[in-house]
Coordinates of C-alpha atoms in Angstrom, one line a residue:
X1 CA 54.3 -23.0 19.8
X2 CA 51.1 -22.6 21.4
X3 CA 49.4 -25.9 21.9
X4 CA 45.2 -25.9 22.0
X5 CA 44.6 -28.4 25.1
X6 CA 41.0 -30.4 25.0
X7 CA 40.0 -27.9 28.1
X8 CA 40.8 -25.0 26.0
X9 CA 38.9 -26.8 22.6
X10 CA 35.8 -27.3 24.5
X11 CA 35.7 -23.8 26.0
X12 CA 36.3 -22.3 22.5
X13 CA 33.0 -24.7 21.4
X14 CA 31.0 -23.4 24.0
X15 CA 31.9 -19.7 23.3
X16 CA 30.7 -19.9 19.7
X17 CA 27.6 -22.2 20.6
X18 CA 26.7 -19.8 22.4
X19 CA 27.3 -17.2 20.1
X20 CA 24.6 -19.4 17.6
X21 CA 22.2 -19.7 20.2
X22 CA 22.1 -15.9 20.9
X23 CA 21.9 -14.9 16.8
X24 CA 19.1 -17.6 16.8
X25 CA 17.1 -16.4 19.7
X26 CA 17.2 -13.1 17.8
X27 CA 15.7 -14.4 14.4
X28 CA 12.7 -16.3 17.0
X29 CA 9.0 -14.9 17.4
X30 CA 7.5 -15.6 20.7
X31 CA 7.2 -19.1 20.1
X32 CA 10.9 -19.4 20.6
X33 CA 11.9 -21.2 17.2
X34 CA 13.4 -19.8 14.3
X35 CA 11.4 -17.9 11.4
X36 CA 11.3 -16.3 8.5
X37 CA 9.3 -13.5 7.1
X38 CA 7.7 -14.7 4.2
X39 CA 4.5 -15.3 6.0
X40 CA 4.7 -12.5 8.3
X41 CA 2.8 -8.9 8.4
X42 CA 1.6 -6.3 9.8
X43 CA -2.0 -4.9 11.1
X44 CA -2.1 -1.1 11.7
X45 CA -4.5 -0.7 14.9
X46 CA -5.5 2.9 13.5
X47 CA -6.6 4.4 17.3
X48 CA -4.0 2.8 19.8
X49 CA -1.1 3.6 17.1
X50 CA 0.1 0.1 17.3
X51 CA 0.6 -2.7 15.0
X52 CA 0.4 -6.2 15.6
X53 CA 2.7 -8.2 13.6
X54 CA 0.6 -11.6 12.2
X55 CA 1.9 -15.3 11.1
X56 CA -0.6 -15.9 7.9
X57 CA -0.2 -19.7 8.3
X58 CA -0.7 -20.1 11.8
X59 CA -3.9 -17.5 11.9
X60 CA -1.6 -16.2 14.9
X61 CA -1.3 -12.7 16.2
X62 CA 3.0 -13.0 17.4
X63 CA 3.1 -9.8 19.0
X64 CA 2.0 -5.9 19.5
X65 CA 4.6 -2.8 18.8
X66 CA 3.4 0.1 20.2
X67 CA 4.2 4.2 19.9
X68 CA 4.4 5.1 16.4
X69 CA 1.8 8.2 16.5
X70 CA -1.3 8.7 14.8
X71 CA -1.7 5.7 12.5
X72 CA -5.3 7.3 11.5
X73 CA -4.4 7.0 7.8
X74 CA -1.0 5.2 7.9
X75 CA 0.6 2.6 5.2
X76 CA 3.6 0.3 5.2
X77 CA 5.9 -0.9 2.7
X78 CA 8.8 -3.5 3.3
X79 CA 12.6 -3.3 2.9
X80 CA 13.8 -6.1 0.0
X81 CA 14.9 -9.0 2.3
X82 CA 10.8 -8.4 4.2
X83 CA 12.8 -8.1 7.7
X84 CA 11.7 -4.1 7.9
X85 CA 8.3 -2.2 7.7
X86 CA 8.5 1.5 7.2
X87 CA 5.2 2.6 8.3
X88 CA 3.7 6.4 7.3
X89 CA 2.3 7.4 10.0
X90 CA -0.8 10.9 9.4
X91 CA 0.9 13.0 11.9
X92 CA 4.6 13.3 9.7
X93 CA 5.9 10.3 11.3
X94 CA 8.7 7.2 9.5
X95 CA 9.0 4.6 11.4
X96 CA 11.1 1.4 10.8
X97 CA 9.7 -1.7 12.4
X98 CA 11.5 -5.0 12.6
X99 CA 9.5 -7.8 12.3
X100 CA 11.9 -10.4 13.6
X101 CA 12.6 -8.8 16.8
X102 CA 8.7 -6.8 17.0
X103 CA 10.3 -3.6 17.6
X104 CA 11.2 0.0 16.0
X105 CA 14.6 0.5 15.2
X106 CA 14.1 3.7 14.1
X107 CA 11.4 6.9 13.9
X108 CA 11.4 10.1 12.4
X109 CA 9.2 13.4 12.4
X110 CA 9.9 14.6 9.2
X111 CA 6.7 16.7 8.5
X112 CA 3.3 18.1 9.8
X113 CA 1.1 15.9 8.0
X114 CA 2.0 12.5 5.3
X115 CA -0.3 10.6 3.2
X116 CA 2.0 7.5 2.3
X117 CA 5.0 6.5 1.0
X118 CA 6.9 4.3 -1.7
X119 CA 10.3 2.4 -1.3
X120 CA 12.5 2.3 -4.3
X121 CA 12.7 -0.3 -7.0
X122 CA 16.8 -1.6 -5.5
X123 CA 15.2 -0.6 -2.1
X124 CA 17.9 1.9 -1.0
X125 CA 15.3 5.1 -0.7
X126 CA 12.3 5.5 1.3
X127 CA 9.8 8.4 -0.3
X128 CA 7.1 10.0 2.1
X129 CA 4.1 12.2 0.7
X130 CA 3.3 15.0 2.7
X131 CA 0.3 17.3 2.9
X132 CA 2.2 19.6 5.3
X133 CA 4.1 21.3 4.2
X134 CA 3.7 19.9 1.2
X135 CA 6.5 18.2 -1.3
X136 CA 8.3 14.2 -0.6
X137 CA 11.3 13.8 1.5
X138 CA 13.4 10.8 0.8
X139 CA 15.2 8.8 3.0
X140 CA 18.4 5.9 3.3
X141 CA 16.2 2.9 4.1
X142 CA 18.8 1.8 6.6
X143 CA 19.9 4.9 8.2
X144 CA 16.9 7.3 7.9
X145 CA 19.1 10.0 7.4
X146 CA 17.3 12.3 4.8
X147 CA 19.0 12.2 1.2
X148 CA 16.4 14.4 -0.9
X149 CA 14.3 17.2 0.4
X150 CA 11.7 18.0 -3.0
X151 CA 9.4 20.8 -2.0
X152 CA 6.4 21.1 -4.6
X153 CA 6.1 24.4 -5.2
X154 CA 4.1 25.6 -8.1
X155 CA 2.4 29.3 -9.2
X156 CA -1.0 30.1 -8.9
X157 CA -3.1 31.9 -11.4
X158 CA -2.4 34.9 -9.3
X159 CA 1.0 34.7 -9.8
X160 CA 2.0 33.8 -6.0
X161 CA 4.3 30.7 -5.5
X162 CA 2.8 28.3 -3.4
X163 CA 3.7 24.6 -1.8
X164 CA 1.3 21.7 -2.8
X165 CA 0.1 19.0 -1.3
X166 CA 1.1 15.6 -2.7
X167 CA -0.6 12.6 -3.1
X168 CA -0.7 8.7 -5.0
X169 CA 3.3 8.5 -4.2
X170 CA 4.3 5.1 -5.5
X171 CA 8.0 3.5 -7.0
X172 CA 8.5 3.0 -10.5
X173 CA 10.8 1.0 -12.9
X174 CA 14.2 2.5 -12.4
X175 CA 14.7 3.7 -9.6
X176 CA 11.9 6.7 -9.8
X177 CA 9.3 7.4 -8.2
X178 CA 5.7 8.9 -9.2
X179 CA 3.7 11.3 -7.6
X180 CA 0.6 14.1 -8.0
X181 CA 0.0 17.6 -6.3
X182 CA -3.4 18.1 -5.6
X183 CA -3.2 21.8 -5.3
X184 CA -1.4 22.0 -8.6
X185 CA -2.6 19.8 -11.1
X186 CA 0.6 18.4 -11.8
X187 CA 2.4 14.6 -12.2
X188 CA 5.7 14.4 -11.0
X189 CA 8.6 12.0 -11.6
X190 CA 11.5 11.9 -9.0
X191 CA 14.5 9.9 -11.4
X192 CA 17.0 9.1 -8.0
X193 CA 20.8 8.9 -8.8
X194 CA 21.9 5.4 -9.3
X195 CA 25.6 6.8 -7.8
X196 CA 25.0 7.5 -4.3
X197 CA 27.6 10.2 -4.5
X198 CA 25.3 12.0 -6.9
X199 CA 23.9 15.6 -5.5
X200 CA 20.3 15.6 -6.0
X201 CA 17.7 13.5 -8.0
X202 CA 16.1 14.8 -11.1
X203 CA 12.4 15.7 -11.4
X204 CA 10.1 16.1 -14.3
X205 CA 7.1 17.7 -14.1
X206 CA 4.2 17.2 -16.4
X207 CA 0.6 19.3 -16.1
X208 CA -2.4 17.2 -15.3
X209 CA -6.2 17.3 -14.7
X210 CA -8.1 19.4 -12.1
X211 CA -7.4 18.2 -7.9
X212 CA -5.7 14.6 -8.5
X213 CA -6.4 12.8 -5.3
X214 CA -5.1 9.6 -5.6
X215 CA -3.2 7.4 -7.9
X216 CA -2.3 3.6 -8.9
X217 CA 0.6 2.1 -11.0
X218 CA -0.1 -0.5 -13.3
X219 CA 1.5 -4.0 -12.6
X220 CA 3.7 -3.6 -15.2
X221 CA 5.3 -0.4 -14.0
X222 CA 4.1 1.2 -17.3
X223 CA 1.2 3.4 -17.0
X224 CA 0.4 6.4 -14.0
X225 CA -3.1 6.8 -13.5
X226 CA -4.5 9.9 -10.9
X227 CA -8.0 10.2 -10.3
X228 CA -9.3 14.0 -10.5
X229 CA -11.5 15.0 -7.6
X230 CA -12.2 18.4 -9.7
X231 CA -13.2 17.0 -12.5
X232 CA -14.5 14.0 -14.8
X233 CA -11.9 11.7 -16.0
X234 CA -8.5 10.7 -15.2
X235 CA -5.0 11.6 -16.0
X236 CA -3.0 8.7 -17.3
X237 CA 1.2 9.3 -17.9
X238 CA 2.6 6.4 -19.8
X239 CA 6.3 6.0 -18.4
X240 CA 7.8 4.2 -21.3
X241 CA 6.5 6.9 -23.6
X242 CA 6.8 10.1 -21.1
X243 CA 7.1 12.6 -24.6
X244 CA 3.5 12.1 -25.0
X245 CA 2.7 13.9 -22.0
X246 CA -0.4 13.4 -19.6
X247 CA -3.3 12.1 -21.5
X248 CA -7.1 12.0 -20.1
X249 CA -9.0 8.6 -19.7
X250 CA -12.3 7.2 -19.1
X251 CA -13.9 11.0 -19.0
X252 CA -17.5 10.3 -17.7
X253 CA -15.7 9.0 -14.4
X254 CA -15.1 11.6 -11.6
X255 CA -17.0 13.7 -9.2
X256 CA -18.3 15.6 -11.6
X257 CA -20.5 13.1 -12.9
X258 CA -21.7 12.3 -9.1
X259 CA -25.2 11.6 -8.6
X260 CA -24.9 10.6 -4.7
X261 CA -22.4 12.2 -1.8
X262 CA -19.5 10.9 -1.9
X263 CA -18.9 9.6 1.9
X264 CA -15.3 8.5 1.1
X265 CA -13.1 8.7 -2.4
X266 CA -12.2 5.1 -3.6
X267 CA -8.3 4.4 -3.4
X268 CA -6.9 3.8 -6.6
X269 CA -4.2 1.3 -5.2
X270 CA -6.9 -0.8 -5.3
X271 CA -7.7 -1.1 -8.7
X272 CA -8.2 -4.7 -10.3
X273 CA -6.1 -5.0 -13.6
X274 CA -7.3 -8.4 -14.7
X275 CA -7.4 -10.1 -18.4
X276 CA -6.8 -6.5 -20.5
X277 CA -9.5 -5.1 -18.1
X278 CA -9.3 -2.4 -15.4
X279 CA -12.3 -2.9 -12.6
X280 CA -12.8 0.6 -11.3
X281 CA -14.9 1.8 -8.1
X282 CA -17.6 4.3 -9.5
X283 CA -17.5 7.8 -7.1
X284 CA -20.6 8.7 -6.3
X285 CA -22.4 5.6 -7.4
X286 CA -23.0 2.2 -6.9
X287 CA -21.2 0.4 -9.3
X288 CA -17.7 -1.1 -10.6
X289 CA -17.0 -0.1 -13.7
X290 CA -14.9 -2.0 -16.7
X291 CA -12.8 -0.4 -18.8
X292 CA -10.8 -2.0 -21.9
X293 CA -7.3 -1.1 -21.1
X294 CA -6.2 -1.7 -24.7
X295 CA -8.5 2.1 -25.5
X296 CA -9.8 2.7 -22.1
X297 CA -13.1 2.8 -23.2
X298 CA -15.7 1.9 -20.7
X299 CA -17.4 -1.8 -21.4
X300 CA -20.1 -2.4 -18.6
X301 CA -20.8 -1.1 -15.5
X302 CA -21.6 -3.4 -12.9
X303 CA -24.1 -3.0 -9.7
X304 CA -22.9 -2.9 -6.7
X305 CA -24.5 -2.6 -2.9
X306 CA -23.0 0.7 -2.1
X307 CA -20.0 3.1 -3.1
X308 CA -17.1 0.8 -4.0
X309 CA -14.0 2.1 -2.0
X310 CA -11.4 -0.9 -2.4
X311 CA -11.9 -3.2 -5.8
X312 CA -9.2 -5.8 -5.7
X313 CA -8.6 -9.3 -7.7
X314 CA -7.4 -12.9 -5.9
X315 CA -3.7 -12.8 -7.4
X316 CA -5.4 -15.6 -9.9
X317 CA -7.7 -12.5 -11.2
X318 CA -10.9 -15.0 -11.1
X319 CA -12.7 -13.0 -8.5
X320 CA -13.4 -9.3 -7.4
X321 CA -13.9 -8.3 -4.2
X322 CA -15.4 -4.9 -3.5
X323 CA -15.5 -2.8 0.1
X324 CA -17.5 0.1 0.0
X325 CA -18.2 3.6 1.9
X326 CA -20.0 4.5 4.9
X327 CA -23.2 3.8 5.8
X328 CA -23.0 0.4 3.7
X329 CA -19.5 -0.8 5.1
X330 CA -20.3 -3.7 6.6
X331 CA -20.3 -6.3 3.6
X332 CA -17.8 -7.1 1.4
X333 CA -19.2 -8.1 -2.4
X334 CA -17.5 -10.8 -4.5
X335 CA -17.7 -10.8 -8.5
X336 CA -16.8 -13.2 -11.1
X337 CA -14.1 -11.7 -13.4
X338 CA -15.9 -13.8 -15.9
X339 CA -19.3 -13.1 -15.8
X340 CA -19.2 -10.3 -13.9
X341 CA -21.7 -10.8 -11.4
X342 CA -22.1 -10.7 -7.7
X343 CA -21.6 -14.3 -6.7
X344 CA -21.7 -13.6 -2.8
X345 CA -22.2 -10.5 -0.1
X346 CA -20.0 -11.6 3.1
X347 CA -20.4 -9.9 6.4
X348 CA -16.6 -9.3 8.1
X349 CA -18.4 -7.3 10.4
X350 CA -18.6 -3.4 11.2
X351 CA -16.7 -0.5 9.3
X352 CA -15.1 -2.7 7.2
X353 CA -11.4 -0.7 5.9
X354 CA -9.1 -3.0 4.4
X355 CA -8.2 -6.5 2.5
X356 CA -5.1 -8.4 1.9
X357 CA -4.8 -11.3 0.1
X358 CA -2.1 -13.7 1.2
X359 CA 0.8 -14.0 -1.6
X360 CA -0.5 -17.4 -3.6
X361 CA -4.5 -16.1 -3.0
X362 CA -5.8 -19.1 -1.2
X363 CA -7.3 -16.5 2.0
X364 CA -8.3 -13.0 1.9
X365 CA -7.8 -11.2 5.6
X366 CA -10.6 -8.4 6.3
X367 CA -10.3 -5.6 9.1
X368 CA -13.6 -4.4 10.6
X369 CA -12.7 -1.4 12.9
X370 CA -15.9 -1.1 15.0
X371 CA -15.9 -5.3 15.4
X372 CA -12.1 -5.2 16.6
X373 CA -11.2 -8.4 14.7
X374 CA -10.2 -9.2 11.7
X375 CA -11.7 -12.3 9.4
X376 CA -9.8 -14.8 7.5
X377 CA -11.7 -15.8 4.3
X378 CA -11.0 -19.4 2.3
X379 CA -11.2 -17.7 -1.1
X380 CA -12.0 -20.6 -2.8
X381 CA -15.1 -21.3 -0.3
X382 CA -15.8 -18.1 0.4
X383 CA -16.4 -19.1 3.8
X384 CA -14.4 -17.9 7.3
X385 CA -11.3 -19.7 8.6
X386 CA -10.2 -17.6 11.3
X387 CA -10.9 -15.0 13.3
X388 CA -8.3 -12.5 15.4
X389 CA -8.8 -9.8 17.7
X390 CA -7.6 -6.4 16.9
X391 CA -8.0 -2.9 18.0
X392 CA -9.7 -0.8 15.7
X393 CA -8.0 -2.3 13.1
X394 CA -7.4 -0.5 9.4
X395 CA -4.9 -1.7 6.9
X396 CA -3.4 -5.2 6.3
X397 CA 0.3 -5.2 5.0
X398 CA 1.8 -8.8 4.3
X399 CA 5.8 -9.0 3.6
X400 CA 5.2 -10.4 0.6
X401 CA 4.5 -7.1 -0.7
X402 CA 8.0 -6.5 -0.7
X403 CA 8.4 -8.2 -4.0
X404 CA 5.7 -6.2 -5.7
X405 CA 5.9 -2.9 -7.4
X406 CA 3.6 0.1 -6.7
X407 CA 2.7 -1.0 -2.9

């Protein structure tokens, strides 16, 4: 019988503590030590087409990961366990980041021109929206091997069948996914097998308002709302009740009511649902509106320094904070949810394009491309914490969002 001698018992402890030490030096951030990702994100730096991937609790920049494309109008969403970023690049590209090791693990070209994406609700699909040529490709999450190819075609008046482009992707309760087509005037649903055998995903098409351009998800999963470029009002699908079909909402909102230009269209993702309210950015004017969401009728309109682009809550839903458009994007408005006025104008610094607020609310982190950096705000204070340096910097994507529907 084979006999293990002390010589060989030590050599076979060195061999797996070694083995440890490599797994754990592979799980480290710069710093050497081990880490999780619950505190980690990631900052698109919209001209380089980098990201830098951030610590929230140490106000630390860990590390930059270059070469994912344009990243001009690019969004990320996170794999369950918050290890993986799938960024959506403008020019077509997926691109799976690891934020352990600060690298891509894998990219893909899979169109001409995207607009976002969504990851499903048991996070085995990626979605991507695409302008060119129009329709959402899905994806394996862990592979990126294409699984569902969903042109949107649709006929025109004249009769002529014709690819649209779609916009306001986001996941739904099971396993579906939600989007618009702006050329169409349609609402989508994308119901994926649950059997990973299964052929091909089912897709149910309902007829919308004029030019949707963008579109939120309420926290609940329940209600799909698309704003309408070509008209006033908005479409709103109720999921839970999908038989009812599209119905319009708040129709004195739109562009059709605008009395200003409109430099840039508000982003619907962020909409503030807070205490049976929905806090809406006006287009074309200067003020967040209030709607009821138990009628969606409209209950005040509140003033505003410029045209409201982002309106978001603190996750406690006490305070509002508006960005706005071009030339007035330079401030950043916060409004009591209670009283519903401005209680301070902050100045992040120039071309401010994004916010993020960490997952318990205590900071708010705001990107100002023409300053390069990118403020950390005490929300309770309202005063700056930190400050880090960023190029050109755009949207702000903590991990945390892996844990929250419709982002």
């Amino acid at each position: 019988m084979f006999r293990v001698t002390r010589c060989v018992k030590r050599v076979l402890l060195l061999s797996v503590f070694s083995v440890l030490l490599s797994g754990c030096q592979s799980l480290s951030g710069s710093s050497g030590g081990l880490m999780g990702t619950g505190d980690l994100g990631l900052i698109v730096e919209r001209a380089s087409g980098s990201l830098l991937v951030i610590n929230t609790t140490s106000h630390s920049v860990i590390n930059r990961i270059e070469g994912l494309g344009d990243l001009s109008h690019a969004s990320v969403v996170y794999s369950r366990d918050a290890r993986y970023g799938f960024v959506f690049g403008r020019d077509g590209g997926l691109t799976k980041v690891d934020l352990l090791t600060q690298s891509i693990v894998g990219r893909v070209i899979q169109s001409g021109n995207s607009i976002g994406g969504a990851i499903s609700q048991d996070g085995r699909f990626v979605a991507v929206s695409n302008y060119e040529p129009g329709g959402v490709k899905v994806f394996d999450s862990k592979t990126l091997e294409l699984v569902a190819d969903v042109p949107a075609t649709y006929v025109r008046e004249s009769g002529e069948t014709a690819q649209s482009k779609t916009v306001g992707l986001v996941d739904a309760p099971g396993n579906r996914f939600v989007f618009s087509l702006f050329d169409a005037g349609q609402i989508w649903i994308l119901d994926m097998p649950d059997d990973t055998t299964s052929s091909k995903p089912e897709v149910t098409r309902f007829d919308a308002g004029k030019a949707p351009y963008d579109s939120m998800i309420t926290p609940d999963g329940r209600y799909y709302i698309a704003g309408l470029f070509g008209e006033d009002g908005l479409s709103m699908l109720d999921l839970w009740d999908t038989g009812a079909g599209v119905t319009e909402i708040l129709p004195h909102y739109g562009k059709g009511e605008q009395q200003l230009p409109v430099y840039k269209m508000p982003h619907l993702e962020g909409w503030t649902v807070a205490d049976g309210r929905a806090f809406v950015p006006a287009v074309g004017h200067h003020q967040v509106l209030v709607a009821d969401m138990s009628d969606w009728s409209l209950v005040d309109k509140i003033p505003v320094q410029g045209q409201p682009v982002f309106v978001m809550a603190s996750p406690d839903n006490r305070r509002i904070w508006v960005s706005f458009a071009h030339p007035k994007n330079d401030v950043v408005q916060v409004i009591d949810s209670q009283t519903r006025k401005i209680i301070r104008t902050l100045e992040p610094g120039k071309a401010v394009l994004h916010m993020e607020f960490t997952p318990r609310g205590e900071e708010v982190w705001v990107s100002s491309r023409d300053s390069n950096r990118v403020t950390v705000y005490n929300t309770r204070t309202l005063e700056p914490v930190a400050e880090l340096d960023a190029i050109k910097p755009s949207g702000i994507f903590f991990s945390s969002r892996a844990h929250v529907l419709g982002l």
